[in-house]
mmCIF file of C-alpha atoms in Angstrom:
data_model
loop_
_atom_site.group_PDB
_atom_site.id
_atom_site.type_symbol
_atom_site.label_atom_id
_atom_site.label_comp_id
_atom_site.label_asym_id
_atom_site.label_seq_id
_atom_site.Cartn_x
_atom_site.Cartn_y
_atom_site.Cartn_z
ATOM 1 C CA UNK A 1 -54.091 28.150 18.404
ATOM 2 C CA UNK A 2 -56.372 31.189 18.721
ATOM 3 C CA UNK A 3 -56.012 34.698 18.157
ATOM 4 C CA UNK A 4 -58.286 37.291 18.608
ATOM 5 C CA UNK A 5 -58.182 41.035 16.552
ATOM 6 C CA UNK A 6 -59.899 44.267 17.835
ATOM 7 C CA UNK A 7 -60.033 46.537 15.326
ATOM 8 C CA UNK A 8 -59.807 49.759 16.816
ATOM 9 C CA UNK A 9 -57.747 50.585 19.374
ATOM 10 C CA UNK A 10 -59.784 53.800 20.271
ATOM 11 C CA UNK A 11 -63.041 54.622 20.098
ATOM 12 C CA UNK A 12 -64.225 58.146 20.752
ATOM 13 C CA UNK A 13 -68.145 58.947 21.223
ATOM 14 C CA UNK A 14 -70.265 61.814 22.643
ATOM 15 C CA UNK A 15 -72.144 60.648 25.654
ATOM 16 C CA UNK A 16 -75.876 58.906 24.737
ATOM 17 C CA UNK A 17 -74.473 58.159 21.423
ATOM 18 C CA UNK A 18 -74.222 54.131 20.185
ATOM 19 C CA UNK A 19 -71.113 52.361 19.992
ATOM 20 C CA UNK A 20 -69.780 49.487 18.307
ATOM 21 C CA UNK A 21 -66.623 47.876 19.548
ATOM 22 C CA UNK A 22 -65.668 45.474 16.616
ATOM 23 C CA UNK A 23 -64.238 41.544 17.849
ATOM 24 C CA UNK A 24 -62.890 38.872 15.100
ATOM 25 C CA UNK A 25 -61.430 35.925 16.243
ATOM 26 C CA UNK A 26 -59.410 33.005 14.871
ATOM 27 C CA UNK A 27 -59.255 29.633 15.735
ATOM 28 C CA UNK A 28 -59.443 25.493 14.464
ATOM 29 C CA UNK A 29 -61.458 24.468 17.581
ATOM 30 C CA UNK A 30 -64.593 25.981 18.824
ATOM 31 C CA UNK A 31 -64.397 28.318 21.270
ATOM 32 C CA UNK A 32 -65.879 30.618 24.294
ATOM 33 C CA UNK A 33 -66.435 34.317 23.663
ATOM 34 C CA UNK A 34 -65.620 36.757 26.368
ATOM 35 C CA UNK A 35 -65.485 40.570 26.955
ATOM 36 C CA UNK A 36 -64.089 42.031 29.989
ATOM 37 C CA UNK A 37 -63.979 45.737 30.816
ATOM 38 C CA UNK A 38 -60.888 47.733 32.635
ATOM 39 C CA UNK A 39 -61.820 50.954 34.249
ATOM 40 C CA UNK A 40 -59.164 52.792 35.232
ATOM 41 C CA UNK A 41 -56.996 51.848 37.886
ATOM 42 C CA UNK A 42 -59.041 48.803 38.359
ATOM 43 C CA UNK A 43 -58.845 44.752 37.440
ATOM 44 C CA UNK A 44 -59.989 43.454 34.782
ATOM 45 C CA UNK A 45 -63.815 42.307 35.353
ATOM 46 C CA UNK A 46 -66.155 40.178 32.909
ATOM 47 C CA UNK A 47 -68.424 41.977 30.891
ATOM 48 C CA UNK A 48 -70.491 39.302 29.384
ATOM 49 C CA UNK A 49 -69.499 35.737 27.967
ATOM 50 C CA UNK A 50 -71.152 33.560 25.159
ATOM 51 C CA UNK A 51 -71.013 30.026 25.883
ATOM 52 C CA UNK A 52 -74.007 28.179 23.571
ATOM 53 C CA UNK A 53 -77.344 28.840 22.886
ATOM 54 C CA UNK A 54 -78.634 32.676 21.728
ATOM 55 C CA UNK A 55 -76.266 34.233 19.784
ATOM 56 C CA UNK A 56 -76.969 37.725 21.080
ATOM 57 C CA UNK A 57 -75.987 38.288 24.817
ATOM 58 C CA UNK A 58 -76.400 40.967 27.265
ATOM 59 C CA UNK A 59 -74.720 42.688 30.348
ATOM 60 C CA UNK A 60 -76.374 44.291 32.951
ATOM 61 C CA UNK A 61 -75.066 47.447 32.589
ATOM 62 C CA UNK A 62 -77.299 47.988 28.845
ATOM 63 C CA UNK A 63 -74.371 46.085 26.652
ATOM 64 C CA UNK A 64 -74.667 43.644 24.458
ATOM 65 C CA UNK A 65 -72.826 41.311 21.835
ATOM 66 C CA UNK A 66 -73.594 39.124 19.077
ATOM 67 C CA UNK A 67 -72.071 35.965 18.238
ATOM 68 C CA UNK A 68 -71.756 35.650 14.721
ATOM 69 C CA UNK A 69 -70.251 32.447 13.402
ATOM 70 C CA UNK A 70 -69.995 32.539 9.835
ATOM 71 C CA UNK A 71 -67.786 36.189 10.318
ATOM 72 C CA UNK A 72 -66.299 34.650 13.527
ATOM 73 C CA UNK A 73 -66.918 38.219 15.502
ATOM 74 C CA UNK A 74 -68.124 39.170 18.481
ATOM 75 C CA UNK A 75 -68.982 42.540 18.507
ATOM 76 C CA UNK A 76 -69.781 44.345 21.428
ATOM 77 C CA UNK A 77 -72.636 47.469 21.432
ATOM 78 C CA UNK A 78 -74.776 49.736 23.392
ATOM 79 C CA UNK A 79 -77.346 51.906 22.431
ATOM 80 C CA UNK A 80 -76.693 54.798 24.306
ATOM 81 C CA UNK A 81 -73.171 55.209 26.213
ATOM 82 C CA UNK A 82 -72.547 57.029 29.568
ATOM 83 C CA UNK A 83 -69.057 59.154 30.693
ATOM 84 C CA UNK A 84 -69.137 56.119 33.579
ATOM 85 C CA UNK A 85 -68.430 53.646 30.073
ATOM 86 C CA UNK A 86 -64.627 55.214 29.273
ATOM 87 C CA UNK A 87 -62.665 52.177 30.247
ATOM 88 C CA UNK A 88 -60.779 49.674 28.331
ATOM 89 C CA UNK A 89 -62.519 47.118 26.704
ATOM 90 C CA UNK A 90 -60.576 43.953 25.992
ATOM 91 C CA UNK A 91 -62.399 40.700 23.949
ATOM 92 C CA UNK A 92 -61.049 36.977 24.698
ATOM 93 C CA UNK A 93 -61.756 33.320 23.474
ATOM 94 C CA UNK A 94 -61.043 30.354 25.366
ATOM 95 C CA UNK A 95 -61.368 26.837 23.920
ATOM 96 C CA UNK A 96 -62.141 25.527 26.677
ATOM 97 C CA UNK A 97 -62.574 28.092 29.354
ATOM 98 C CA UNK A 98 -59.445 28.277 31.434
ATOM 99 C CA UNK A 99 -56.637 30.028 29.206
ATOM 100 C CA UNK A 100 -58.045 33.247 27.427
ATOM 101 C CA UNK A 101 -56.418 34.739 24.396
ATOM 102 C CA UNK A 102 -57.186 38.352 24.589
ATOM 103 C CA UNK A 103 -57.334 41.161 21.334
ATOM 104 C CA UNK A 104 -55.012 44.269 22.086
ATOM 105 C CA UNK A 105 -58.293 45.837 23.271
ATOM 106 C CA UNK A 106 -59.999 49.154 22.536
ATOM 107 C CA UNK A 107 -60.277 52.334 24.720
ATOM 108 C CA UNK A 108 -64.077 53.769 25.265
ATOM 109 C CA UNK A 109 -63.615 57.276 25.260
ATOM 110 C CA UNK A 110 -67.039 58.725 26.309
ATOM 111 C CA UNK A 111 -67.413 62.962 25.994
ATOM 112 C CA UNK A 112 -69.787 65.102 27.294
ATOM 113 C CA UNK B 1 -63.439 38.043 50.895
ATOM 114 C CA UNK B 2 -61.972 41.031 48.980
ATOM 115 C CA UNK B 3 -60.991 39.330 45.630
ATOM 116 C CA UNK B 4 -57.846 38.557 43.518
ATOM 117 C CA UNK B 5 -54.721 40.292 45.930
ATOM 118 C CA UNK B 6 -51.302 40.965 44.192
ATOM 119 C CA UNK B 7 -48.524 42.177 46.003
ATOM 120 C CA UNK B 8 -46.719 44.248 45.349
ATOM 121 C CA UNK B 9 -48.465 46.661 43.334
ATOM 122 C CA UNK B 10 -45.104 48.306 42.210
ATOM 123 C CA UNK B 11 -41.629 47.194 41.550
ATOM 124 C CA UNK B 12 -38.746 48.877 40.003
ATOM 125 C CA UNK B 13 -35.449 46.369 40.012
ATOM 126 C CA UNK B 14 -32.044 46.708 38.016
ATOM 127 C CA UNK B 15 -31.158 44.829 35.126
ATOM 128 C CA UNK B 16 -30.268 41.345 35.900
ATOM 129 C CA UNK B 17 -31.781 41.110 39.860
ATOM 130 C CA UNK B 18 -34.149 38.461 40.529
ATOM 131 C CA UNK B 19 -37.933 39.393 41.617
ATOM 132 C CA UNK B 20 -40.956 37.326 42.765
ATOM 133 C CA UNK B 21 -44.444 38.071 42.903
ATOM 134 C CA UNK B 22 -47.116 37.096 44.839
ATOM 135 C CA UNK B 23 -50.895 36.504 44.498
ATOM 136 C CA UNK B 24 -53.556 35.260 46.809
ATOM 137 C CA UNK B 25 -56.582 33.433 44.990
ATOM 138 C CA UNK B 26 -60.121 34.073 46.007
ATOM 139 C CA UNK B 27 -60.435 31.492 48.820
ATOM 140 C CA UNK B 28 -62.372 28.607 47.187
ATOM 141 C CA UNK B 29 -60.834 28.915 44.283
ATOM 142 C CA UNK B 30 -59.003 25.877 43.260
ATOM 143 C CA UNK B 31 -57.418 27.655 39.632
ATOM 144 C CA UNK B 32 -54.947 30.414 39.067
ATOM 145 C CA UNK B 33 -53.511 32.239 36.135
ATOM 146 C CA UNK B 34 -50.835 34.261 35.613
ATOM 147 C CA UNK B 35 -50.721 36.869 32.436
ATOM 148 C CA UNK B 36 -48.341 39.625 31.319
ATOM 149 C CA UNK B 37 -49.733 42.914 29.875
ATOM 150 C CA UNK B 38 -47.379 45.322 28.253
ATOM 151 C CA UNK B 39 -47.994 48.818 27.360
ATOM 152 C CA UNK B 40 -50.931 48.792 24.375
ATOM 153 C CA UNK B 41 -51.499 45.294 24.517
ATOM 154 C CA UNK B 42 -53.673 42.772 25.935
ATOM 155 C CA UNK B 43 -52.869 39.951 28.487
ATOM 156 C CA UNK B 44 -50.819 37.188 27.336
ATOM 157 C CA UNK B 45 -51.395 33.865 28.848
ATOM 158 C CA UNK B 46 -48.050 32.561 31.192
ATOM 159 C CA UNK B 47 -48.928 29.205 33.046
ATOM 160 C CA UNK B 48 -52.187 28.625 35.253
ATOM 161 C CA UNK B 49 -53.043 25.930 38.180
ATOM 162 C CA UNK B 50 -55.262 23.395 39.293
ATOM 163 C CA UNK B 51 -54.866 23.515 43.168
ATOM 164 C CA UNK B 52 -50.752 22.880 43.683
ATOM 165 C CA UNK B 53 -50.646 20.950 40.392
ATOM 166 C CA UNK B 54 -49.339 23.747 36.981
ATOM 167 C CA UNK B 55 -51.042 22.441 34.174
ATOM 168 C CA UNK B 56 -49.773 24.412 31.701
ATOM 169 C CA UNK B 57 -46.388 26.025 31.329
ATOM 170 C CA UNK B 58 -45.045 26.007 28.188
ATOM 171 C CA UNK B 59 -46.461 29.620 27.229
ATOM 172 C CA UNK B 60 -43.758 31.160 29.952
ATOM 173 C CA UNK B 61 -41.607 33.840 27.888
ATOM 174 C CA UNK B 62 -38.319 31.786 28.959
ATOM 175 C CA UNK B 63 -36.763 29.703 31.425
ATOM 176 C CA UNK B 64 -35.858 32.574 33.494
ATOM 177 C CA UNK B 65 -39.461 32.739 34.508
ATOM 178 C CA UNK B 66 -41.272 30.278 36.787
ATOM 179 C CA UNK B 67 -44.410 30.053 38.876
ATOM 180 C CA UNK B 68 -45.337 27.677 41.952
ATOM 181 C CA UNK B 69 -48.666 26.833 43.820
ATOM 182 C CA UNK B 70 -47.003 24.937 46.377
ATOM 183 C CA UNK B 71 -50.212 24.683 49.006
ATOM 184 C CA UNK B 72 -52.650 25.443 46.714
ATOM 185 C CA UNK B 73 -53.405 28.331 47.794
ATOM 186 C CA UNK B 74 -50.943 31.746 46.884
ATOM 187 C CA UNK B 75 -48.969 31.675 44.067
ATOM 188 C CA UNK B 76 -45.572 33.459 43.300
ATOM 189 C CA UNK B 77 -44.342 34.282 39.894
ATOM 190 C CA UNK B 78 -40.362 34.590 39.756
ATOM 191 C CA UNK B 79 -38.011 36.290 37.291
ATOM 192 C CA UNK B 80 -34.681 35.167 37.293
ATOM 193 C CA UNK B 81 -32.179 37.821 35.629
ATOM 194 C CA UNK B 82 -34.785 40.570 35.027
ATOM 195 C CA UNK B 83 -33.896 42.066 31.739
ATOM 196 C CA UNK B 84 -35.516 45.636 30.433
ATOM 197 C CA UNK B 85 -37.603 43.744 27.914
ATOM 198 C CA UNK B 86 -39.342 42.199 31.330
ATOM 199 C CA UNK B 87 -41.027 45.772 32.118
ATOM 200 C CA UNK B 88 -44.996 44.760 32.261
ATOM 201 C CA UNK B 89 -48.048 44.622 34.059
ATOM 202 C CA UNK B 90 -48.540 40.955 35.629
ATOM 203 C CA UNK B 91 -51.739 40.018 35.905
ATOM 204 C CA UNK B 92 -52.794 37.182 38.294
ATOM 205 C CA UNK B 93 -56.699 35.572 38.206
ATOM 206 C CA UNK B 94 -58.196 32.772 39.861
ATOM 207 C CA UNK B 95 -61.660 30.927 39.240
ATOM 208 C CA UNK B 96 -63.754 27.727 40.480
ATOM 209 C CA UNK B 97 -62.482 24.592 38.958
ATOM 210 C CA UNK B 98 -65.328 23.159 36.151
ATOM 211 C CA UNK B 99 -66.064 23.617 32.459
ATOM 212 C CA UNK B 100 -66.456 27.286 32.436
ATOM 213 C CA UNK B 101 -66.193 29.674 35.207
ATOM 214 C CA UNK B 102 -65.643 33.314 35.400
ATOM 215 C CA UNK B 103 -62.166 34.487 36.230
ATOM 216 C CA UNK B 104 -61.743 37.196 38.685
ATOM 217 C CA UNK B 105 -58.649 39.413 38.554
ATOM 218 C CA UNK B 106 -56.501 41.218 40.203
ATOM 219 C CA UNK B 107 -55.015 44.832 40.207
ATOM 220 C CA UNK B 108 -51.486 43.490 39.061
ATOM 221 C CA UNK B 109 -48.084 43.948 39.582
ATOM 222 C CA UNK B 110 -46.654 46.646 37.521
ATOM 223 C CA UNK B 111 -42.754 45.581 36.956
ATOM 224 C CA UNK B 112 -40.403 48.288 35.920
ATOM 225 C CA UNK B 113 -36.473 47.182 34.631
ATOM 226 C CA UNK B 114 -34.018 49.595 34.938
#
């Protein structure tokens, strides 16, 4: 079984300011790293995924997120955050790529 | 193709009425998932198919709750007995069969139990 904890369940930040959105996970079997994004009144979409290879990954939209074994987290960062970032950010493992196990996810709350 | 459809978007039922959801898949895709979101929490895995065949079931909440693929193609997601407990977001997502693929979802169906 897997389970996945997301530290924070919000995150305020002033707009161009870094953010860290903290991921641990849990699990006997190796597993695919996922984070998706919620904007409001949307779907959930995927963010960005780790899979194998480089442990650091990046989105197109300036995120990014580190696999780290040893500390089994994923966190997920950006430099500089916009207003357009406020969503809901929710972090998922799958052992195998079909059923995710999501954290209880963490709202972005970007100021101006 | 406009994505991962849900319908309805809303539903408010009484305490012990049956409901059933629908979802419509992405067209080529051959899985679907359903998940349940309550209020503060993340999605929680229910069942998910390969074309008409349900591969996994045994993370629905209860036997009032079952799901069917018959065609392969939509999906519905029935309650049986709705109790106030059953008050959620469900969440339905398809992808392409193989190792790993993205999954795409939809808007949901928000549930309310009166």
């Amino acid at each position: 079984a897997q389970s996945v904890t997301q530290l924070d369940s919000q995150v305020p930040v002033f707009e161009e300011a870094p953010v860290e959105l903290r991921c641990n996970y849990s699990s006997s079997v190796s597993v695919y790293l996922f984070w998706y994004v919620q904007y409001p009144n949307q779907g959930l979409q995927l963010l960005l995924k780790y899979l194998s290879g480089s442990t650091l990954v990046e989105s197109i939209n300036g995120f990014e997120a580190e696999f780290n074994k040893s500390q089994t987290s994923f966190h997920l960062r950006k430099p500089s955050v916009h207003i357009s970032d406020t969503a809901e950010y929710f972090c998922a493992v799958s052992p195998a790529g079909n059923m995710l196990t999501f954290g209880g996810g963490t709202r972005l709350m970007v100021k101006p | 193709d406009t994505g991962v459809s849900q319908d309805p978007r809303h539903k408010i039922t009484k305490r012990g009425q049956n409901v059933t959801f629908r979802c419509d898949p992405i067209s080529e895709h051959n899985r679907l998932y359903w998940y349940r979101q309550t209020l503060g929490q993340g999605p929680e895995f229910l069942t998910y198919f390969q074309n008409e065949a349900q591969l996994e079931k045994s993370r629905l909440l209860s036997d009032r709750f079952s799901a069917e693929r018959p065609k392969g193609s939509f999906s519905t997601l029935e309650i049986q007995r709705t109790e106030q407990g059953d008050s959620a977001m469900y969440l339905c997502a398809s992808s392409l069969g193989g190792v790993i693929t993205e999954a795409f979802f939809g808007q949901g169906t928000r549930l309310t139990v009166v």
